[in-house]
Short mmCIF file of C-alpha atoms in Angstrom, two decimals:
data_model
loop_
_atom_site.label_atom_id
_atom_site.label_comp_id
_atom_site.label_asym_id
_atom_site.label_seq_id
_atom_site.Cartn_x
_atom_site.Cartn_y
_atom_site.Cartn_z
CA UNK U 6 7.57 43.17 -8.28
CA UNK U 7 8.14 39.58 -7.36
CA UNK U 8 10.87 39.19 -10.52
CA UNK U 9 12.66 42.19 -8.59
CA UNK U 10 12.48 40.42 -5.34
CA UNK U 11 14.46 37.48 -6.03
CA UNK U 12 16.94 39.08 -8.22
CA UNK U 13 20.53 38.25 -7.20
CA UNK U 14 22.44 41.54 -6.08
CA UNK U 15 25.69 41.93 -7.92
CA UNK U 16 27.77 44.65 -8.55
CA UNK U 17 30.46 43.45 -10.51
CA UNK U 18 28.35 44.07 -13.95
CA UNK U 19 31.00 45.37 -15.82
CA UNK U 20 29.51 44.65 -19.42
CA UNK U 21 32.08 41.75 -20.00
CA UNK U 22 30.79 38.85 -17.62
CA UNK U 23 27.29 38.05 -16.48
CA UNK U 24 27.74 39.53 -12.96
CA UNK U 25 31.42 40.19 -12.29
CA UNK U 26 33.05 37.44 -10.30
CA UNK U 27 30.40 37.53 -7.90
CA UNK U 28 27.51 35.40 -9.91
CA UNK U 29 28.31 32.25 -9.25
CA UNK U 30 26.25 29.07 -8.67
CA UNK U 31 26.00 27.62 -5.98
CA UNK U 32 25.06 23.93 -5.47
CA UNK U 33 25.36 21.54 -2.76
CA UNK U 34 27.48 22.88 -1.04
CA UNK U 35 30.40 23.65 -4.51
CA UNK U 36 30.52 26.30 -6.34
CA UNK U 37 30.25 26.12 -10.50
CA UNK U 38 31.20 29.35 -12.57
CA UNK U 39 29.49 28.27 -15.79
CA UNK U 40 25.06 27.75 -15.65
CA UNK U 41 25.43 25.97 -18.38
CA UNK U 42 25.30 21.91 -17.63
CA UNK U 43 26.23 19.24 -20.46
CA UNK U 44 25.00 16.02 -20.83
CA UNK U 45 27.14 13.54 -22.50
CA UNK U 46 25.28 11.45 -24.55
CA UNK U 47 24.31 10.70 -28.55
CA UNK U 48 27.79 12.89 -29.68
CA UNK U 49 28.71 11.65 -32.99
CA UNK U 50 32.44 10.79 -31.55
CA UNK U 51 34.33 10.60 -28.16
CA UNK U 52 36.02 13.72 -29.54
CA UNK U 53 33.30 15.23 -30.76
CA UNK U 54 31.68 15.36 -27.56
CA UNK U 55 35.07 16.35 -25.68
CA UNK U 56 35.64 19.81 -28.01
CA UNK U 57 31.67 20.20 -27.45
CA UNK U 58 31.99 19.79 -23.82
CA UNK U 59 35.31 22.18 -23.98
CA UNK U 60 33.79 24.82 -26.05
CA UNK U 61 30.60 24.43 -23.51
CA UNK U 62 31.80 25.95 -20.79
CA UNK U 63 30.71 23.53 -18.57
CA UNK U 64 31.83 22.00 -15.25
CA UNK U 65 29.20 20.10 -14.65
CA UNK U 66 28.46 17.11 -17.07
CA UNK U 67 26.17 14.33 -16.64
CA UNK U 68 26.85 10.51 -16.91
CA UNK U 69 24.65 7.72 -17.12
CA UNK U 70 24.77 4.00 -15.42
CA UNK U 71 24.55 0.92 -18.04
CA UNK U 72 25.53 -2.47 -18.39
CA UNK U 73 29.15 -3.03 -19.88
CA UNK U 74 28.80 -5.03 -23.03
CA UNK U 75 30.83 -8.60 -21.78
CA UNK U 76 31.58 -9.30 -25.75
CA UNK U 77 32.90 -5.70 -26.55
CA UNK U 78 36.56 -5.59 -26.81
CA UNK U 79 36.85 -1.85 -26.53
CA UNK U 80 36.03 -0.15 -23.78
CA UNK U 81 32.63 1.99 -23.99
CA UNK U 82 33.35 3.38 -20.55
CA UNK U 83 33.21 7.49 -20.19
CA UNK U 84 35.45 7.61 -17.37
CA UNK U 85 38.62 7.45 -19.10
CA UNK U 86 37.83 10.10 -20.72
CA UNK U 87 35.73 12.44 -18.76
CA UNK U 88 37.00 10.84 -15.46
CA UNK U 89 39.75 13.31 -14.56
CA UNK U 90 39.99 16.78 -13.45
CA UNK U 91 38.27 18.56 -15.94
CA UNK U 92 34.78 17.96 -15.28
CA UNK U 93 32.46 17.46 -12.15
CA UNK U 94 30.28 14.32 -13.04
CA UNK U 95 27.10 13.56 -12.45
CA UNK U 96 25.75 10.21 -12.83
CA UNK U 97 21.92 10.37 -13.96
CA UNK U 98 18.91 7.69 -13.49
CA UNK U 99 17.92 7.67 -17.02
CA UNK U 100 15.73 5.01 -17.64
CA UNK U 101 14.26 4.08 -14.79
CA UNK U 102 10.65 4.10 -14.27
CA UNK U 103 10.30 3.54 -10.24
CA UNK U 104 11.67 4.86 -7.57
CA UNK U 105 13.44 1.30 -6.61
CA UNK U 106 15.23 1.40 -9.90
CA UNK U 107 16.12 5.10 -9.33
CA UNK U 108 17.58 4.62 -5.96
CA UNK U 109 19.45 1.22 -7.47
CA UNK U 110 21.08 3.34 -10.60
CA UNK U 111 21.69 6.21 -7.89
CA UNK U 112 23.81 3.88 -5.31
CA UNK U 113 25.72 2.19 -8.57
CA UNK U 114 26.79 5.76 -9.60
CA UNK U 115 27.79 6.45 -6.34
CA UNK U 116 30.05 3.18 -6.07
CA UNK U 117 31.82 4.27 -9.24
CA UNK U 118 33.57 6.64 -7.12
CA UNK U 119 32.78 10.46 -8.08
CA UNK U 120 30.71 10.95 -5.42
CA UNK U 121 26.74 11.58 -3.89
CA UNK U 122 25.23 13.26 -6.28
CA UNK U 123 22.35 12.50 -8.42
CA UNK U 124 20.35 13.96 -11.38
CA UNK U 125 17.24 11.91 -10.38
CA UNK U 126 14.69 11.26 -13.40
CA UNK U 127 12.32 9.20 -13.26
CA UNK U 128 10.14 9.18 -16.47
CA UNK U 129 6.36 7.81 -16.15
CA UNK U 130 5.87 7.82 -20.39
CA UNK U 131 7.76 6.17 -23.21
CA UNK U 132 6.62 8.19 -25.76
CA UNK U 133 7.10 12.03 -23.97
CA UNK U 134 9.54 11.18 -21.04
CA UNK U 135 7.76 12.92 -19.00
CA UNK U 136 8.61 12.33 -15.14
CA UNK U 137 6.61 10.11 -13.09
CA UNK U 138 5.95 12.64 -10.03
CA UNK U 139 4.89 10.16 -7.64
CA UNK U 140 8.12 7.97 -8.00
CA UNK U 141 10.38 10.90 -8.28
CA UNK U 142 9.09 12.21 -4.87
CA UNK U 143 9.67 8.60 -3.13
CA UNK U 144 13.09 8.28 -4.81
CA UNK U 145 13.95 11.93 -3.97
CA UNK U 146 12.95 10.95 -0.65
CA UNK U 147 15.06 7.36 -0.14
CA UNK U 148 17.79 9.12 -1.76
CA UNK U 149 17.66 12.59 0.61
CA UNK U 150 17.90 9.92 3.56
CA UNK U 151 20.87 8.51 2.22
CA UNK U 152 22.87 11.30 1.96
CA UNK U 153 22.59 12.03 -1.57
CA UNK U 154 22.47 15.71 -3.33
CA UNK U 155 19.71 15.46 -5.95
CA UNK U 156 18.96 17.34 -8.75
CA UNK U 157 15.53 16.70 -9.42
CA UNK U 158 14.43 16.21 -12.94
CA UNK U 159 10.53 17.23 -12.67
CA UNK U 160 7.72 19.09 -14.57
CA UNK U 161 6.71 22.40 -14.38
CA UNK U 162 4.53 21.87 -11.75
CA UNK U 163 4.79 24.47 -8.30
CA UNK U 164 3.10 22.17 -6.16
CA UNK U 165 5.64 18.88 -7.12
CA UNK U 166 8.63 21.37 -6.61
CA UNK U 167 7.69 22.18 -3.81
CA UNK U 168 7.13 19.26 -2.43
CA UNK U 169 10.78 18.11 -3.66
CA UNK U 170 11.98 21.42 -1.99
CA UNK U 171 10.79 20.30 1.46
CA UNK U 172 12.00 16.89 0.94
CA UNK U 173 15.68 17.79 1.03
CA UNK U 174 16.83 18.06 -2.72
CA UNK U 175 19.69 20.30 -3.60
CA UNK U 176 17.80 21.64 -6.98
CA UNK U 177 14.85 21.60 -8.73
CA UNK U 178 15.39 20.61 -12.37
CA UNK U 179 11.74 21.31 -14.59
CA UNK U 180 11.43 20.95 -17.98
CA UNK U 181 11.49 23.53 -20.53
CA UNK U 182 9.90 20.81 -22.68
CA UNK U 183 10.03 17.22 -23.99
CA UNK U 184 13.84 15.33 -23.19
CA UNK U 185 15.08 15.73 -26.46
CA UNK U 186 12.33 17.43 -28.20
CA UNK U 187 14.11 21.11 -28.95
CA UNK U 188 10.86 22.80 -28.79
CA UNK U 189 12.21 25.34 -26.32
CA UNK U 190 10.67 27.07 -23.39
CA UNK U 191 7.17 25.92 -23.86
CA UNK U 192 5.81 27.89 -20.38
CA UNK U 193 8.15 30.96 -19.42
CA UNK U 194 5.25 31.54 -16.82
CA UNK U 195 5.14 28.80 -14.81
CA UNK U 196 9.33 28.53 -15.15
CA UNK U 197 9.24 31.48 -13.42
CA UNK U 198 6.36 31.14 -10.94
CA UNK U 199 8.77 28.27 -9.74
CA UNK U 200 11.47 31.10 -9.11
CA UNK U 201 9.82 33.06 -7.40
CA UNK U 202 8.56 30.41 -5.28
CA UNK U 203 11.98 28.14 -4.34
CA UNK U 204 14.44 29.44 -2.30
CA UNK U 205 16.53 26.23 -3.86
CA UNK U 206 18.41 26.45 -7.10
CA UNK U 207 15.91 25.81 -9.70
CA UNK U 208 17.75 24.30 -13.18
CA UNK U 209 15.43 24.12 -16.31
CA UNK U 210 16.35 20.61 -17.74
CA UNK U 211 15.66 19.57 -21.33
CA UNK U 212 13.58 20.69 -24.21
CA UNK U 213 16.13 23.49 -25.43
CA UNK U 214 16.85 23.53 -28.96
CA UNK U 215 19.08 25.75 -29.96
CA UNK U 216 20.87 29.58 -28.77
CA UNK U 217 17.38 31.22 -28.28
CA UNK U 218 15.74 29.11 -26.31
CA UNK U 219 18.95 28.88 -24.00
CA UNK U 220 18.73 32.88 -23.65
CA UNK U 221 14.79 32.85 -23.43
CA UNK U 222 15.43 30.32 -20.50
CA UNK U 223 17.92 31.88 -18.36
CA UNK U 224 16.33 35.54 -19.10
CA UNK U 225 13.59 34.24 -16.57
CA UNK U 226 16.13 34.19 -13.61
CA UNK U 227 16.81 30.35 -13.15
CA UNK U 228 20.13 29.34 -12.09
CA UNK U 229 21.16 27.36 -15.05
CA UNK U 230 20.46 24.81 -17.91
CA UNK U 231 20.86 21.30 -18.51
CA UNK U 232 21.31 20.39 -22.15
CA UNK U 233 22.25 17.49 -23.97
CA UNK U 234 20.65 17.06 -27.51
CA UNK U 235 21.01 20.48 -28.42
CA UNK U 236 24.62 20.21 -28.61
CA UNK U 237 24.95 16.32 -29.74
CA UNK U 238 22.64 16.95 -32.37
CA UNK U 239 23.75 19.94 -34.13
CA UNK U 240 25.10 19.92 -37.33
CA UNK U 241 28.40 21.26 -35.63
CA UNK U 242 28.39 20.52 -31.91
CA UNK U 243 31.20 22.30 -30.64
CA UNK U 244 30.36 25.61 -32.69
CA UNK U 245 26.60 24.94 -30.79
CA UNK U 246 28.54 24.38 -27.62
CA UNK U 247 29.85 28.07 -28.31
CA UNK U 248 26.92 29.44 -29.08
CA UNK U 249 25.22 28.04 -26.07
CA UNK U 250 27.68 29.03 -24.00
CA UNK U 251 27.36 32.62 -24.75
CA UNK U 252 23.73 32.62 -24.65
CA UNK U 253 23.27 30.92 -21.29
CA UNK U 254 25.52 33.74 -20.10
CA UNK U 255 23.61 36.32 -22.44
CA UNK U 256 20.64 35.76 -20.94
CA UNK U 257 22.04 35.71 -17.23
CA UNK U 258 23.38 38.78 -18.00
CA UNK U 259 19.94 39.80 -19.43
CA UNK U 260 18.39 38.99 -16.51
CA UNK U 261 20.65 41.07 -14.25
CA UNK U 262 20.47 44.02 -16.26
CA UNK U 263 16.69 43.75 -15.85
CA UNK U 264 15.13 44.94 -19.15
CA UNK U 265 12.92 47.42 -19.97
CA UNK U 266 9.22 47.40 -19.90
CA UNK U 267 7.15 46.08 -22.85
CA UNK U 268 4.70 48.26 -24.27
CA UNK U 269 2.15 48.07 -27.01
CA UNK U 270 2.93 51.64 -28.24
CA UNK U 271 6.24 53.00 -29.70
CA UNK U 272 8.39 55.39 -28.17
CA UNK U 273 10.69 57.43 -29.73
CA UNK U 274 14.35 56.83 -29.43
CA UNK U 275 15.10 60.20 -30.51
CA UNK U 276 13.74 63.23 -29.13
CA UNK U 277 10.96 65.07 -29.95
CA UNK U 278 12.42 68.24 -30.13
CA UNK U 279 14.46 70.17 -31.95
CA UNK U 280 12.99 68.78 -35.06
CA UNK U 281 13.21 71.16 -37.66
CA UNK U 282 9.59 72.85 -39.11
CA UNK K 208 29.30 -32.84 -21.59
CA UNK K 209 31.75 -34.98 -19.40
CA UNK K 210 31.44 -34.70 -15.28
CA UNK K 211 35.07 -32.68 -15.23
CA UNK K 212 33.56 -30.13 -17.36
CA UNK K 213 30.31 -29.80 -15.76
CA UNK K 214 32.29 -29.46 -12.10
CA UNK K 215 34.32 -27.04 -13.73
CA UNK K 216 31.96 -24.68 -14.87
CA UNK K 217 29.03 -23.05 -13.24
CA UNK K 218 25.98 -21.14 -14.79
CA UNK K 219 24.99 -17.76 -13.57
CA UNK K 220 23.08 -14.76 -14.78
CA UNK K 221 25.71 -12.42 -16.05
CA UNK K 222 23.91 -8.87 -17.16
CA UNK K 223 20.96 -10.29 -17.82
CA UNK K 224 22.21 -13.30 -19.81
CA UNK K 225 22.79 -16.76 -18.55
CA UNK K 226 26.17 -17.94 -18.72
CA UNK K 227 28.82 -20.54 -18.27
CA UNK K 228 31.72 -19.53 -16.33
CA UNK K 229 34.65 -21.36 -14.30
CA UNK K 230 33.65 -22.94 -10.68
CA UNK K 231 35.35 -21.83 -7.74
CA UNK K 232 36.56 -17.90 -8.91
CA UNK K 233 36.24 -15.06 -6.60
CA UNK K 234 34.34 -11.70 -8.03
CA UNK K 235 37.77 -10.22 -8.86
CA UNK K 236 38.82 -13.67 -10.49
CA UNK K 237 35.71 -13.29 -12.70
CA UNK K 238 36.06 -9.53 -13.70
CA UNK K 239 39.75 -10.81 -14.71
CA UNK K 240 38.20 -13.95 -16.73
CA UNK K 241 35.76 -11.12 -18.53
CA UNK K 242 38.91 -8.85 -19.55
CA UNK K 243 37.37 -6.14 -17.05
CA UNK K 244 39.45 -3.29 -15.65
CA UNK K 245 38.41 -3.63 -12.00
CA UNK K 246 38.67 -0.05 -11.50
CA UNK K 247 36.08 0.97 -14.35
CA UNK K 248 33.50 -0.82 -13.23
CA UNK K 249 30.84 -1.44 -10.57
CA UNK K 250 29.88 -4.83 -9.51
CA UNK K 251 26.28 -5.88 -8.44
CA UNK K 252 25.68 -9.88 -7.17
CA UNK K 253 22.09 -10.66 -6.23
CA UNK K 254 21.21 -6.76 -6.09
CA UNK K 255 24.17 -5.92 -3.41
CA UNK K 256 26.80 -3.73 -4.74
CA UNK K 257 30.63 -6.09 -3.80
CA UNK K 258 32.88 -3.11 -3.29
CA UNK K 259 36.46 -3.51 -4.33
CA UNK K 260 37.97 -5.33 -1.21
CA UNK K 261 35.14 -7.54 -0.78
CA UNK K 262 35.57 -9.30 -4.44
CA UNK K 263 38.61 -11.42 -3.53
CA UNK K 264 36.45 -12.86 -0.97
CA UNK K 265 33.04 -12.95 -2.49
CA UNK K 266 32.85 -16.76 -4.54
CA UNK K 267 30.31 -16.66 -7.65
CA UNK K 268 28.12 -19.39 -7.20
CA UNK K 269 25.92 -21.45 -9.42
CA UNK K 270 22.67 -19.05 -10.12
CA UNK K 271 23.98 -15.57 -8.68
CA UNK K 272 22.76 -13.11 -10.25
CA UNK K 273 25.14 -10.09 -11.64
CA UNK K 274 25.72 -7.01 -12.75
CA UNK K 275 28.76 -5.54 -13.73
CA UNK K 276 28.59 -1.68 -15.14
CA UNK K 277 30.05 1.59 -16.01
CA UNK K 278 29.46 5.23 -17.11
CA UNK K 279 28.30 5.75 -20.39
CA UNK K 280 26.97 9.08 -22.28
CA UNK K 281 23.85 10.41 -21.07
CA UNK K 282 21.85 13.39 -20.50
#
């Protein structure tokens, strides 16, 4: 009942895109056609990661803040790359471990010109990355005041997304599992109980692994993905990037269509009668 | 060391690492000394982010503390 309740109404299912023109997301205050969201990191190559990006889908790609290496004579910077057009960054706060740090890396990626957004994450273990809830919620709070829009990186925990929902943040981002782990959707349940519960754009951030988990994910009516070592790590990232593509919108589409019951007992696909004696 | 040298340069802490680098040059004048495209990067002395008009006037001094960086990969 609930699932039905916050379904988005479309009618532009025509069999051939997720929803018509109509399913869109919607974030702070712009308006992305693709749910799928790309980080940018551990590609084997600059062009590597630009075909994988491409063949993505994506508008929305994350960046993160480092030091420039002084004694480097070519330039490790993203921008001239990913800096035109083409993409909609967002600068992350990977790394940080307070909220002080977080609101630092935040107000550096704002200086370097692409705007007030944020993926906040602030991660409270070195060895699972998971976030640090009470530093999150302080950052996500600082940053709120200053007039950022922050996509919260968080667990799968209702009561902490909620608490970021009252605070002011544009989405909630849980985990489907461990930052670069590929183990998938490891709690479907409480991915959706979040759903149901937000009225803000919830975005299930890192843990997928490969096309199934990507479909799994959006079949349980979030508003996107945000993936990064699923498509740098792949054998072949850009034909990932494909495949990735076309499951986040296979399992939008999934979730439109709203599928049939389970059952443990078989029904017959054919009918019963007129089966010959 | 003679005295002109040691006039001529000061130390500061340069992205973490202490370093020697020519008395008396504005933030710009130091992003050009470093072979920096001013535009690609953002500049932090002593925590406070020096926006792009404010670098010809800021001076590095002896023991500032900076930070100059840029977008990398990252999830």
């Amino acid at each position: 009942m609930s699932t039905q309740r916050t379904k988005t109404k479309t009618d532009g299912g025509d069999g051939e895109r997720p929803a018509g023109d109509e399913d869109v997301l919607e974030l702070g205050g712009r308006t992305f056609r693709s749910r799928l969201i790309a980080g940018t990191g551990k590609y084997p190559d600059p062009e590597t990661r630009l075909a994988a990006l491409r063949a993505s889908g994506a508008e929305m790609v994350t960046v993160a803040v480092r030091r420039v290496d002084l004694d480097a004579s070519d330039d490790a910077s993203i921008l001239g790359q990913l800096g035109g057009d083409e993409f909609f960054l967002l600068p992350n706060t990977a790394g940080c471990t307070t909220a002080e740090e977080a609101v630092r890396y935040a107000r550096l990626g704002r200086e370097a010109g692409v705007g007030d957004w944020v993926k906040l994450e602030v991660v409270g273990d070195d060895e699972t990355l998971l976030p640090d809830v009470s530093e999150t919620l302080e950052a996500a709070e600082r940053l709120v005041d200053e007039g950022f829009e922050v996509l919260a990186y968080t667990n799968d925990d209702l009561v902490t997304a909620l608490r970021l929902q009252e605070i002011g943040v544009t989405a909630v981002m849980p985990l489907a599992s461990p930052i670069g782990s590929g183990l998938g959707l490891l709690n479907p349940v409480n991915v959706r109980i979040l759903k149901r519960r937000l009225d803000v754009p919830v975005i299930v951030d890192a843990g997928v692994g490969t096309a199934s988990d990507a479909c799994e994910t959006m079949e349980q009516g979030v508003d996107g993905i945000l993936m990064n070592t699923a498509l740098a790590e792949a054998d072949d990232p850009v034909r990932m990037a494909g495949a990735m593509r076309r499951a986040v919108e296979a399992g939008r589409m999934a979730y439109l269509a709203g599928r049939m019951p389970s059952r443990e007992y078989a029904v017959p696909s054919s009918p019963r009668e007129g089966t010959l004696d | 060391m003679s005295e002109a040298t040691a006039s001529d340069e000061i130390e500061v802490t340069l992205n973490g690492e202490a370093r020697g680098v020519p008395a008396g040059l504005s933030l710009t004048g130091l992003l050009e000394h470093l072979d920096q495209d001013p535009a690609a990067v953002v500049v932090e002395r002593n925590r406070e982010i020096v926006r792009g008009d404010d670098r010809d006037e800021t001076e590095v001094r002896a023991g500032d503390e900076i930070e100059i960086v840029h977008f990398v990969g990252g999830g």
